[in-house]
Amino acid sequence: MPKIKNILLPLSSLALAGCGQVPDQKPNIIYVFPDQFRNQAMEFWNSPEYAAHVLWQADPVQTPRLNAFADESVVLSRAVSNCPLSSPYRGIFLTGMLPERSGITLNCNAERPESSLRDDAVCISDVLNAQGYSCGYIGKLHADHPTPNDPANPGHYVSDRRPEWDAYTPAEKRHGYTYWYSYGTFDEHKNPHYWDTDGVRHDPKAWSVGHETDKAIEFLRNENGQRKKDAPFFLTIAYNPPHSPYESLDDCMEEDYNLYKEMGYKQLYVRPNADTTLWKAGAARYYFANVTGVDREFGRILDELERLGLSDNTIVVFTSDHGETMCSQGTDDPKNSIYTESFNVPFLIRYPEKIRPRVDTTLLSTVDIMPTLLSMAGLSEYIPESAEGRDLSPALMENGKECDLPDCALYIRNVNGERDADGLVRGFFPVARGIKTHTHTFEIAIKRDGTLKSVTIFDDINDPYQMHNIDYTREPALMEQLLGMLAAKLEESDDIWHKNGILNKLNF
Ligand code: CA
């Protein structure tokens, strides 16, 4: 395709210049986010031109398609998931609002009736739908409180698991997505199921990532009216792998597992903070197999875009809802912690001819994604007032104007509130808050009575594997600086820690 010089102008500039409606020039957007895919699990970080931008070694994974995609993308080395857990992430991404306002403060299940995507929230898909986009959602949603609404068995939950975690999302709760092939949450990777646009259930008996890619390719080809013919589209693809379980060939493709099956722990675990005596140490081979499988399927989407001539006018994002600790830091909880393996996520964004491929250190937060993507699509005037994050598109676009870059990103960890007489969880307890700056990771955790539980400070420059918690009593100036930045972030977010004065009540 010939390169036209003025294509570098943002679409908003074209509109301002009086060019009127240019619907055919609105870019398509494809947002791909596998679950639990850590930033360190991308092979290119080990090649010299990328390794120079980070202070750690990447996992011994094979990701040939992401390697090539990175060369065409802005690759953010320090993007984080503000609340690194499935449902809260999805709420933030979809609404541009932090958990207290998106409605999703905890992982959604039937015992947590108050944690659910707000019906009245304006989602990125609502905005794009209103601007003429065809919006499609494929894969794991995990943003609704499960209710007894099985379309094939009204009055019943979609399975007999208790508490129910999976959910069917009826049309009125799809927030502008008019093509639907999704489910709540379900972790049998070779026995997935989905409800389609009409609420019909499908059980394809196939590895979910390959099957969802087939559906994504069908959406792109649009042979059965999956989307409006002459309209731009927004396709969200939420693969579940490399999410656990990662225990057997039931969880991944054998061709991918064969790449790792002969590797011992010394080869598999390159991070010096990993404890391979943990029960889950054997999981790495299956985890990496899923990473390679996701890489291949993501590549099939890129190939189809190219074949259809859509690559140049499509913004493609590859990211994840959170990472995976994978035996690092002595924890067997893969997520929901501020450790870099959990908190730092991949974020690659390709927009040919509009952005210059490079590694960038912008501290992008989940909450910034909605305003940034809308702005990159030339729709900055339609960013809803409810959106809390920043439009960081000027930092990503090649000819972007100056913008204030974030000096830190907020970290949120909530746990269950009290249970009522029926055993249902009411509210949430805000057990920890923290920030990531360009140099440090900082977290404060409290006990149920509101007193101090722990302070964590890592020097991410001199201790990139976060093996030495700095004693805050010995570094008062650093502590004061980080506390000030955290307090400002909590105030800016009107977080419950700010509203309830939690930080001020702590004795350090
Ligand atoms: Ca997740």
Coordinates of C-alpha atoms and ligand atoms in Angstrom, one line a residue:
M1 CA 0.0 0.0 0.0
P2 CA 1.5 3.4 -0.9
K3 CA 2.4 5.6 2.0
I4 CA 0.5 8.9 2.0
K5 CA 2.2 11.6 3.9
N6 CA -0.8 13.2 5.5
I7 CA -2.1 9.9 6.8
L8 CA 0.2 10.6 9.8
L9 CA -2.3 13.3 10.9
P10 CA -4.6 12.1 13.6
L11 CA -8.2 11.6 12.4
S12 CA -9.3 14.3 14.8
S13 CA -7.1 16.8 13.0
L14 CA -8.8 15.8 9.7
A15 CA -12.2 16.4 11.2
L16 CA -11.1 19.7 12.6
A17 CA -9.7 20.7 9.2
G18 CA -13.3 20.4 7.9
C19 CA -12.9 17.2 6.0
G20 CA -16.2 16.1 7.4
Q21 CA -17.2 12.5 7.9
V22 CA -14.7 10.0 6.8
P23 CA -16.2 6.8 8.1
D24 CA -14.2 4.6 5.9
Q25 CA -11.0 6.0 7.5
K26 CA -12.0 5.1 11.0
P27 CA -9.5 2.4 12.1
N28 CA -10.7 -1.0 13.1
I29 CA -9.5 -2.1 16.6
I30 CA -8.6 -5.7 17.6
Y31 CA -7.9 -6.1 21.3
V32 CA -6.4 -9.5 22.2
F33 CA -5.9 -10.3 25.9
P34 CA -5.0 -13.9 26.9
D35 CA -5.4 -14.5 30.7
Q36 CA -2.5 -14.7 33.0
F37 CA 0.1 -14.0 30.3
R38 CA 3.1 -12.3 32.0
N39 CA 5.2 -9.7 30.3
Q40 CA 8.3 -11.8 30.9
A41 CA 6.9 -14.6 28.8
M42 CA 7.7 -13.1 25.5
E43 CA 10.8 -14.3 23.7
F44 CA 11.9 -11.0 22.1
W45 CA 12.8 -9.6 25.5
N46 CA 15.9 -11.8 25.3
S47 CA 17.1 -10.4 21.9
P48 CA 19.7 -7.7 22.3
E49 CA 17.7 -4.8 20.9
Y50 CA 14.9 -5.5 23.5
A51 CA 17.0 -6.7 26.3
A52 CA 18.7 -3.4 26.4
H53 CA 15.4 -1.9 27.7
V54 CA 14.8 -4.2 30.6
L55 CA 16.8 -5.3 33.6
W56 CA 15.6 -8.9 33.7
Q57 CA 15.8 -12.0 31.6
A58 CA 12.8 -13.3 29.8
D59 CA 11.4 -16.8 30.1
P60 CA 12.8 -19.5 27.8
V61 CA 9.7 -19.4 25.6
Q62 CA 9.2 -19.5 21.9
T63 CA 7.0 -16.7 20.6
P64 CA 8.0 -16.2 17.0
R65 CA 4.8 -14.3 16.1
L66 CA 5.0 -11.9 19.0
N67 CA 8.7 -11.3 18.2
A68 CA 7.8 -10.1 14.7
F69 CA 4.7 -8.2 16.0
A70 CA 6.9 -6.4 18.5
D71 CA 9.1 -5.1 15.7
E72 CA 6.0 -3.4 14.2
S73 CA 4.6 -2.1 17.5
V74 CA 5.1 0.2 20.4
V75 CA 6.1 -2.2 23.1
L76 CA 5.5 -0.9 26.6
S77 CA 7.9 -2.4 29.1
R78 CA 6.2 -1.0 32.2
A79 CA 2.4 -1.4 31.6
V80 CA 0.6 -2.6 34.7
S81 CA -2.8 -4.1 35.6
N82 CA -4.2 -1.8 38.3
C83 CA -6.1 -4.6 40.0
P84 CA -4.4 -7.8 38.7
L85 CA -7.3 -10.2 38.8
S86 CA -9.7 -11.4 36.1
S87 CA -13.0 -9.6 36.8
P88 CA -11.7 -6.3 38.2
Y89 CA -9.3 -6.0 35.2
R90 CA -12.2 -6.5 32.8
G91 CA -14.3 -4.0 34.5
I92 CA -11.5 -1.4 34.3
F93 CA -10.7 -2.1 30.7
L94 CA -14.3 -2.0 29.6
T95 CA -15.4 1.1 31.5
G96 CA -12.3 3.1 32.0
M97 CA -13.2 3.2 35.6
L98 CA -11.4 1.8 38.7
P99 CA -13.2 -1.1 40.5
E100 CA -15.2 1.1 43.0
R101 CA -17.0 2.7 40.1
S102 CA -17.0 0.0 37.4
G103 CA -18.9 -2.2 39.9
I104 CA -16.4 -5.0 39.8
T105 CA -14.3 -5.0 43.0
L106 CA -13.8 -8.8 43.3
N107 CA -13.7 -11.8 41.0
C108 CA -17.3 -12.4 40.0
N109 CA -19.1 -15.4 41.4
A110 CA -22.6 -16.2 42.7
E111 CA -21.6 -15.5 46.3
R112 CA -20.6 -12.0 45.5
P113 CA -23.7 -10.3 44.3
E114 CA -22.3 -6.8 44.6
S115 CA -19.3 -7.4 42.3
S116 CA -20.7 -7.1 38.7
L117 CA -20.3 -4.8 35.8
R118 CA -22.7 -1.9 36.2
D119 CA -25.5 -1.9 33.7
D120 CA -25.3 1.9 33.5
A121 CA -21.6 2.0 33.0
V122 CA -20.5 3.5 29.6
C123 CA -18.1 0.8 28.1
I124 CA -15.7 1.3 25.3
S125 CA -17.9 -0.9 23.3
D126 CA -20.9 1.3 24.0
V127 CA -19.0 4.3 22.7
L128 CA -17.7 2.6 19.6
N129 CA -21.1 1.1 18.8
A130 CA -22.6 4.6 19.0
Q131 CA -20.0 5.8 16.6
G132 CA -21.0 3.2 14.0
Y133 CA -18.6 0.4 14.9
S134 CA -19.5 -3.3 14.8
C135 CA -18.4 -4.7 18.1
G136 CA -17.7 -8.4 18.7
Y137 CA -16.7 -10.2 21.9
I138 CA -15.1 -13.6 21.8
G139 CA -13.9 -15.7 24.8
K140 CA -14.0 -15.2 28.5
L141 CA -16.0 -12.3 29.9
H142 CA -16.1 -12.9 33.6
A143 CA -17.6 -9.5 34.4
D144 CA -21.2 -10.5 35.5
H145 CA -22.6 -11.7 38.7
P146 CA -23.9 -15.2 37.8
T147 CA -27.7 -15.5 38.1
P148 CA -30.1 -18.4 37.3
N149 CA -30.5 -17.4 33.7
D150 CA -29.4 -20.4 31.6
P151 CA -31.2 -19.7 28.3
A152 CA -31.7 -23.5 27.8
N153 CA -33.0 -24.0 31.4
P154 CA -34.6 -20.7 32.7
G155 CA -34.5 -20.4 36.4
H156 CA -31.3 -22.3 36.7
Y157 CA -27.6 -21.5 36.8
V158 CA -25.6 -22.5 33.7
S159 CA -24.0 -25.4 35.7
D160 CA -24.4 -27.2 39.0
R161 CA -21.1 -26.0 40.5
R162 CA -21.5 -24.2 43.8
P163 CA -20.8 -21.4 44.1
E164 CA -21.4 -20.8 40.4
W165 CA -18.6 -18.9 38.7
D166 CA -19.7 -19.2 35.1
A167 CA -22.4 -17.0 33.7
Y168 CA -24.5 -16.4 30.6
T169 CA -24.6 -12.7 29.5
P170 CA -28.0 -11.8 28.0
A171 CA -28.1 -9.3 25.1
E172 CA -29.2 -6.4 27.3
K173 CA -26.0 -6.7 29.3
R174 CA -23.6 -6.8 26.4
H175 CA -22.8 -3.1 26.3
G176 CA -22.8 -2.4 22.5
Y177 CA -21.3 -5.7 21.5
T178 CA -23.6 -7.0 18.8
Y179 CA -21.6 -10.1 17.9
W180 CA -21.2 -12.5 20.9
Y181 CA -19.4 -15.8 21.4
S182 CA -18.5 -15.8 25.0
Y183 CA -18.9 -17.3 28.5
G184 CA -18.3 -16.2 32.1
T185 CA -15.3 -18.3 33.3
F186 CA -14.5 -21.9 32.8
D187 CA -11.1 -23.6 32.9
E188 CA -11.3 -26.8 30.9
H189 CA -9.2 -25.6 28.0
K190 CA -10.0 -28.5 25.7
N191 CA -13.7 -28.6 26.7
P192 CA -14.8 -25.0 26.4
H193 CA -18.3 -23.7 25.8
Y194 CA -19.8 -20.5 24.6
W195 CA -23.1 -18.8 24.1
D196 CA -23.5 -17.1 20.8
T197 CA -25.3 -13.8 19.8
D198 CA -28.7 -15.6 20.0
G199 CA -28.0 -17.3 23.3
V200 CA -27.3 -20.7 21.8
R201 CA -24.7 -22.8 23.6
H202 CA -21.8 -24.4 21.7
D203 CA -19.5 -27.1 23.1
P204 CA -16.8 -27.5 20.4
K205 CA -14.5 -30.0 22.2
A206 CA -11.4 -28.2 20.9
W207 CA -8.6 -26.2 22.4
S208 CA -10.3 -23.0 23.3
V209 CA -7.6 -20.7 21.8
G210 CA -7.7 -22.4 18.4
H211 CA -11.5 -22.4 18.3
E212 CA -11.8 -18.8 19.3
T213 CA -9.3 -17.9 16.7
D214 CA -11.5 -19.7 14.1
K215 CA -14.4 -17.6 15.3
A216 CA -12.3 -14.4 15.1
I217 CA -11.3 -15.2 11.5
E218 CA -15.0 -15.8 10.6
F219 CA -15.8 -12.4 12.1
L220 CA -13.0 -10.8 10.0
R221 CA -14.2 -12.5 6.9
N222 CA -17.8 -11.6 7.6
E223 CA -19.2 -14.2 5.4
N224 CA -22.4 -14.6 7.5
G225 CA -23.1 -11.0 8.5
Q226 CA -21.1 -11.1 11.8
R227 CA -20.6 -7.3 11.3
K228 CA -21.8 -4.4 9.3
K229 CA -20.2 -4.6 5.8
D230 CA -18.9 -1.0 5.4
A231 CA -18.4 -0.1 9.1
P232 CA -15.3 -0.2 11.2
F233 CA -15.1 -3.0 13.8
F234 CA -14.0 -3.5 17.3
L235 CA -13.1 -7.1 18.1
T236 CA -12.3 -8.1 21.6
I237 CA -10.7 -11.6 22.0
A238 CA -10.3 -12.9 25.5
Y239 CA -8.4 -16.2 25.4
N240 CA -8.4 -18.0 28.7
P241 CA -5.0 -19.8 28.3
P242 CA -2.3 -19.6 29.6
H243 CA -4.5 -19.4 32.7
S244 CA -4.3 -22.5 35.0
P245 CA -4.7 -25.4 35.0
Y246 CA -1.4 -26.2 33.5
E247 CA -1.0 -29.8 34.6
S248 CA -1.4 -32.1 31.6
L249 CA -1.9 -32.3 27.8
D250 CA -5.6 -31.6 28.6
D251 CA -4.6 -28.0 29.0
C252 CA -2.4 -27.3 25.9
M253 CA -1.5 -28.6 22.5
E254 CA 1.0 -31.4 22.5
E255 CA 3.1 -29.8 19.6
D256 CA 3.7 -26.9 22.0
Y257 CA 4.4 -29.0 25.0
N258 CA 7.0 -31.0 23.1
L259 CA 9.1 -27.8 22.9
Y260 CA 9.5 -27.7 26.7
K261 CA 9.0 -31.3 27.9
E262 CA 12.7 -32.1 28.1
M263 CA 13.7 -28.9 29.9
G264 CA 14.7 -29.2 33.6
Y265 CA 13.9 -26.6 36.3
K266 CA 17.3 -24.9 35.8
Q267 CA 16.4 -24.2 32.2
L268 CA 12.7 -23.4 32.8
Y269 CA 13.2 -21.0 35.7
V270 CA 15.6 -18.2 34.9
R271 CA 14.4 -15.8 37.6
P272 CA 16.6 -16.1 40.7
N273 CA 13.5 -15.4 42.9
A274 CA 11.8 -18.6 41.8
D275 CA 11.4 -21.5 44.3
T276 CA 11.2 -24.7 42.3
T277 CA 10.3 -26.8 45.4
L278 CA 6.8 -25.4 45.2
W279 CA 4.2 -27.9 44.1
K280 CA 3.5 -26.0 41.0
A281 CA 7.0 -26.0 39.6
G282 CA 6.0 -28.7 37.0
A283 CA 3.5 -26.2 35.7
A284 CA 6.0 -24.1 33.8
R285 CA 6.3 -26.6 30.8
Y286 CA 2.5 -26.4 30.3
Y287 CA 2.4 -22.7 30.9
F288 CA 5.0 -22.0 28.3
A289 CA 3.3 -24.5 26.0
N290 CA 0.1 -22.4 26.3
V291 CA 2.2 -19.2 25.7
T292 CA 3.5 -20.6 22.5
G293 CA 0.1 -21.8 21.4
V294 CA -1.4 -18.4 22.1
D295 CA 1.4 -16.9 20.0
R296 CA 0.6 -19.1 17.1
E297 CA -3.1 -18.4 17.2
F298 CA -2.5 -14.7 17.5
G299 CA -0.4 -15.0 14.4
R300 CA -3.3 -16.5 12.5
I301 CA -5.4 -13.4 13.3
L302 CA -2.6 -11.2 12.0
D303 CA -2.3 -13.4 8.8
E304 CA -6.0 -13.1 8.1
L305 CA -5.9 -9.3 8.6
E306 CA -3.1 -9.1 6.1
R307 CA -4.9 -11.5 3.6
L308 CA -8.0 -9.3 3.8
G309 CA -6.0 -6.1 3.3
L310 CA -7.0 -4.7 6.7
S311 CA -3.7 -4.5 8.4
D312 CA -2.9 -0.9 7.6
N313 CA -6.1 0.5 9.0
T314 CA -6.4 -1.7 12.1
I315 CA -5.1 -0.9 15.6
V316 CA -4.0 -4.3 17.1
V317 CA -3.3 -4.6 20.8
F318 CA -1.8 -7.6 22.5
T319 CA -2.0 -7.5 26.3
S320 CA -3.2 -9.6 29.3
D321 CA -5.4 -9.1 32.4
H322 CA -2.5 -9.8 34.8
G323 CA 0.7 -11.9 34.9
E324 CA 1.7 -15.2 36.6
T325 CA 4.1 -15.5 39.5
M326 CA 5.1 -19.1 38.5
C327 CA 7.0 -20.0 41.7
S328 CA 8.6 -16.5 42.1
Q329 CA 8.4 -14.8 45.4
G330 CA 7.5 -18.0 47.2
T331 CA 3.8 -17.7 46.5
D332 CA 1.5 -20.1 44.8
D333 CA -1.0 -17.4 44.1
P334 CA -0.3 -16.6 40.4
K335 CA -1.9 -13.1 40.5
N336 CA -3.5 -10.4 42.7
S337 CA -0.1 -9.2 44.0
I338 CA 2.1 -6.3 43.3
Y339 CA 5.1 -8.4 42.4
T340 CA 6.2 -7.6 38.9
E341 CA 5.5 -11.1 37.6
S342 CA 1.8 -10.5 38.5
F343 CA 1.4 -6.7 38.1
N344 CA 3.4 -6.0 34.9
V345 CA 1.6 -7.1 31.7
P346 CA 2.4 -7.3 28.1
F347 CA 1.2 -4.3 26.1
L348 CA 2.0 -4.1 22.4
I349 CA 0.1 -1.8 20.1
R350 CA 0.5 -1.8 16.3
Y351 CA -1.0 0.9 14.1
P352 CA 0.9 0.9 10.8
E353 CA 2.1 4.3 9.6
K354 CA 0.7 6.0 12.6
I355 CA 3.1 4.9 15.3
R356 CA 6.8 4.3 15.2
P357 CA 7.8 0.9 16.5
R358 CA 9.9 1.1 19.6
V359 CA 10.1 0.1 23.3
D360 CA 8.5 2.7 25.5
T361 CA 8.6 3.1 29.3
T362 CA 5.3 4.9 29.7
L363 CA 3.6 3.7 32.9
L364 CA 0.3 2.8 31.2
S365 CA -2.4 1.7 33.6
T366 CA -5.5 -0.4 32.7
V367 CA -7.6 2.6 33.4
D368 CA -5.8 4.5 30.7
I369 CA -6.6 2.0 27.9
M370 CA -10.1 3.1 27.1
P371 CA -9.4 6.9 26.6
T372 CA -6.1 6.1 24.8
L373 CA -7.7 3.7 22.3
L374 CA -10.7 6.0 21.6
S375 CA -8.3 8.9 21.1
M376 CA -6.1 6.8 18.8
A377 CA -9.2 6.0 16.7
G378 CA -9.9 9.8 16.4
L379 CA -12.7 9.7 18.9
S380 CA -11.3 11.6 21.7
E381 CA -14.3 13.9 21.9
Y382 CA -16.4 10.8 22.7
I383 CA -14.4 9.7 25.7
P384 CA -17.1 9.5 28.4
E385 CA -16.8 11.8 31.4
S386 CA -17.0 8.8 33.6
A387 CA -13.6 7.6 32.3
E388 CA -11.0 8.0 35.0
G389 CA -7.7 7.2 33.2
R390 CA -5.6 9.4 31.0
D391 CA -5.5 9.6 27.2
L392 CA -1.9 8.5 26.6
S393 CA -2.2 8.4 22.8
P394 CA 0.1 11.5 22.4
A395 CA 2.8 9.4 24.0
L396 CA 2.2 6.5 21.6
M397 CA 1.4 8.3 18.4
E398 CA 4.5 9.2 16.3
N399 CA 3.3 12.8 15.7
G400 CA 1.7 13.1 19.1
K401 CA 1.5 16.4 20.9
E402 CA 3.2 16.7 24.3
C403 CA 1.3 15.2 27.2
D404 CA 2.0 14.8 30.9
L405 CA 3.1 11.3 31.4
P406 CA 2.2 9.4 34.6
D407 CA 4.9 9.3 37.3
C408 CA 3.3 6.2 38.9
A409 CA 0.5 3.7 38.5
L410 CA -2.0 2.6 41.1
Y411 CA -2.1 -0.9 42.6
I412 CA -5.3 -2.2 44.2
R413 CA -6.0 -5.4 46.1
N414 CA -9.4 -6.2 47.6
V415 CA -10.7 -9.2 49.4
N416 CA -14.1 -10.4 50.5
G417 CA -16.1 -8.1 52.8
E418 CA -18.3 -9.6 55.6
R419 CA -20.8 -12.4 54.8
D420 CA -24.5 -11.9 55.5
A421 CA -26.9 -14.4 57.0
D422 CA -27.3 -16.1 53.6
G423 CA -23.5 -16.5 53.3
L424 CA -23.3 -13.9 50.6
V425 CA -20.3 -11.5 50.5
R426 CA -21.3 -7.9 51.2
G427 CA -18.9 -5.3 50.0
F428 CA -15.2 -5.7 49.9
F429 CA -12.2 -5.1 52.2
P430 CA -9.5 -2.9 50.6
V431 CA -6.6 -4.9 52.0
A432 CA -3.7 -3.3 50.1
R433 CA -2.9 -0.3 48.0
G434 CA 0.4 0.6 46.3
I435 CA 2.1 2.2 43.4
K436 CA 4.7 1.4 40.8
T437 CA 7.0 4.3 39.9
H438 CA 9.8 4.3 37.3
T439 CA 12.2 3.2 40.0
H440 CA 10.3 1.6 42.8
T441 CA 7.4 -0.7 43.7
F442 CA 5.6 0.2 46.9
E443 CA 2.7 -1.5 48.8
I444 CA 1.0 -1.0 52.1
A445 CA -1.2 -3.8 53.4
I446 CA -3.6 -3.5 56.4
K447 CA -5.2 -6.0 58.8
R448 CA -9.0 -6.3 59.1
D449 CA -8.9 -3.9 62.1
G450 CA -7.3 -1.3 59.9
T451 CA -3.9 -1.4 61.5
L452 CA -0.7 -1.8 59.5
K453 CA 0.2 -5.2 58.3
S454 CA 3.1 -4.7 56.0
V455 CA 5.1 -2.2 54.0
T456 CA 6.9 -3.4 50.9
I457 CA 9.4 -1.4 49.0
F458 CA 11.4 -2.7 46.1
D459 CA 14.2 -0.9 44.2
D460 CA 13.3 -2.0 40.7
I461 CA 16.5 -0.6 39.2
N462 CA 19.0 -2.2 41.5
D463 CA 16.8 -5.2 42.4
P464 CA 14.8 -6.1 39.4
Y465 CA 13.8 -9.5 40.7
Q466 CA 12.5 -7.8 43.9
M467 CA 14.4 -10.0 46.3
H468 CA 15.1 -7.4 49.0
N469 CA 12.3 -5.6 50.7
I470 CA 13.8 -2.2 51.8
D471 CA 13.3 -1.5 55.5
Y472 CA 11.3 1.7 55.4
T473 CA 12.4 2.7 58.9
R474 CA 16.0 3.0 57.5
E475 CA 15.0 5.0 54.4
P476 CA 12.7 7.8 55.8
A477 CA 13.2 10.1 52.8
L478 CA 12.3 7.4 50.3
M479 CA 9.4 6.3 52.4
E480 CA 8.1 9.9 52.6
Q481 CA 8.4 10.3 48.9
L482 CA 6.5 7.1 48.1
L483 CA 3.8 7.8 50.7
G484 CA 3.3 11.2 49.1
M485 CA 2.9 9.8 45.7
L486 CA 0.6 7.0 46.9
A487 CA -1.6 9.5 48.8
A488 CA -1.8 11.7 45.7
K489 CA -2.8 8.8 43.6
L490 CA -5.5 7.7 46.1
E491 CA -6.9 11.2 46.2
E492 CA -6.9 11.5 42.4
S493 CA -8.8 8.2 42.2
D494 CA -11.1 9.0 45.2
D495 CA -10.2 5.6 46.4
I496 CA -11.8 4.2 49.6
W497 CA -8.4 4.5 51.3
H498 CA -8.6 8.3 50.6
K499 CA -12.3 8.6 51.5
N500 CA -11.9 6.7 54.8
G501 CA -8.5 8.3 55.7
I502 CA -6.9 4.9 56.0
L503 CA -3.4 6.0 55.2
N504 CA -3.5 8.8 57.7
K505 CA -4.5 6.4 60.5
L506 CA -1.5 4.1 60.1
N507 CA 1.4 4.3 62.4
F508 CA 4.7 3.8 60.7
Ligands
CA1 CA -7.4 -13.7 35.0

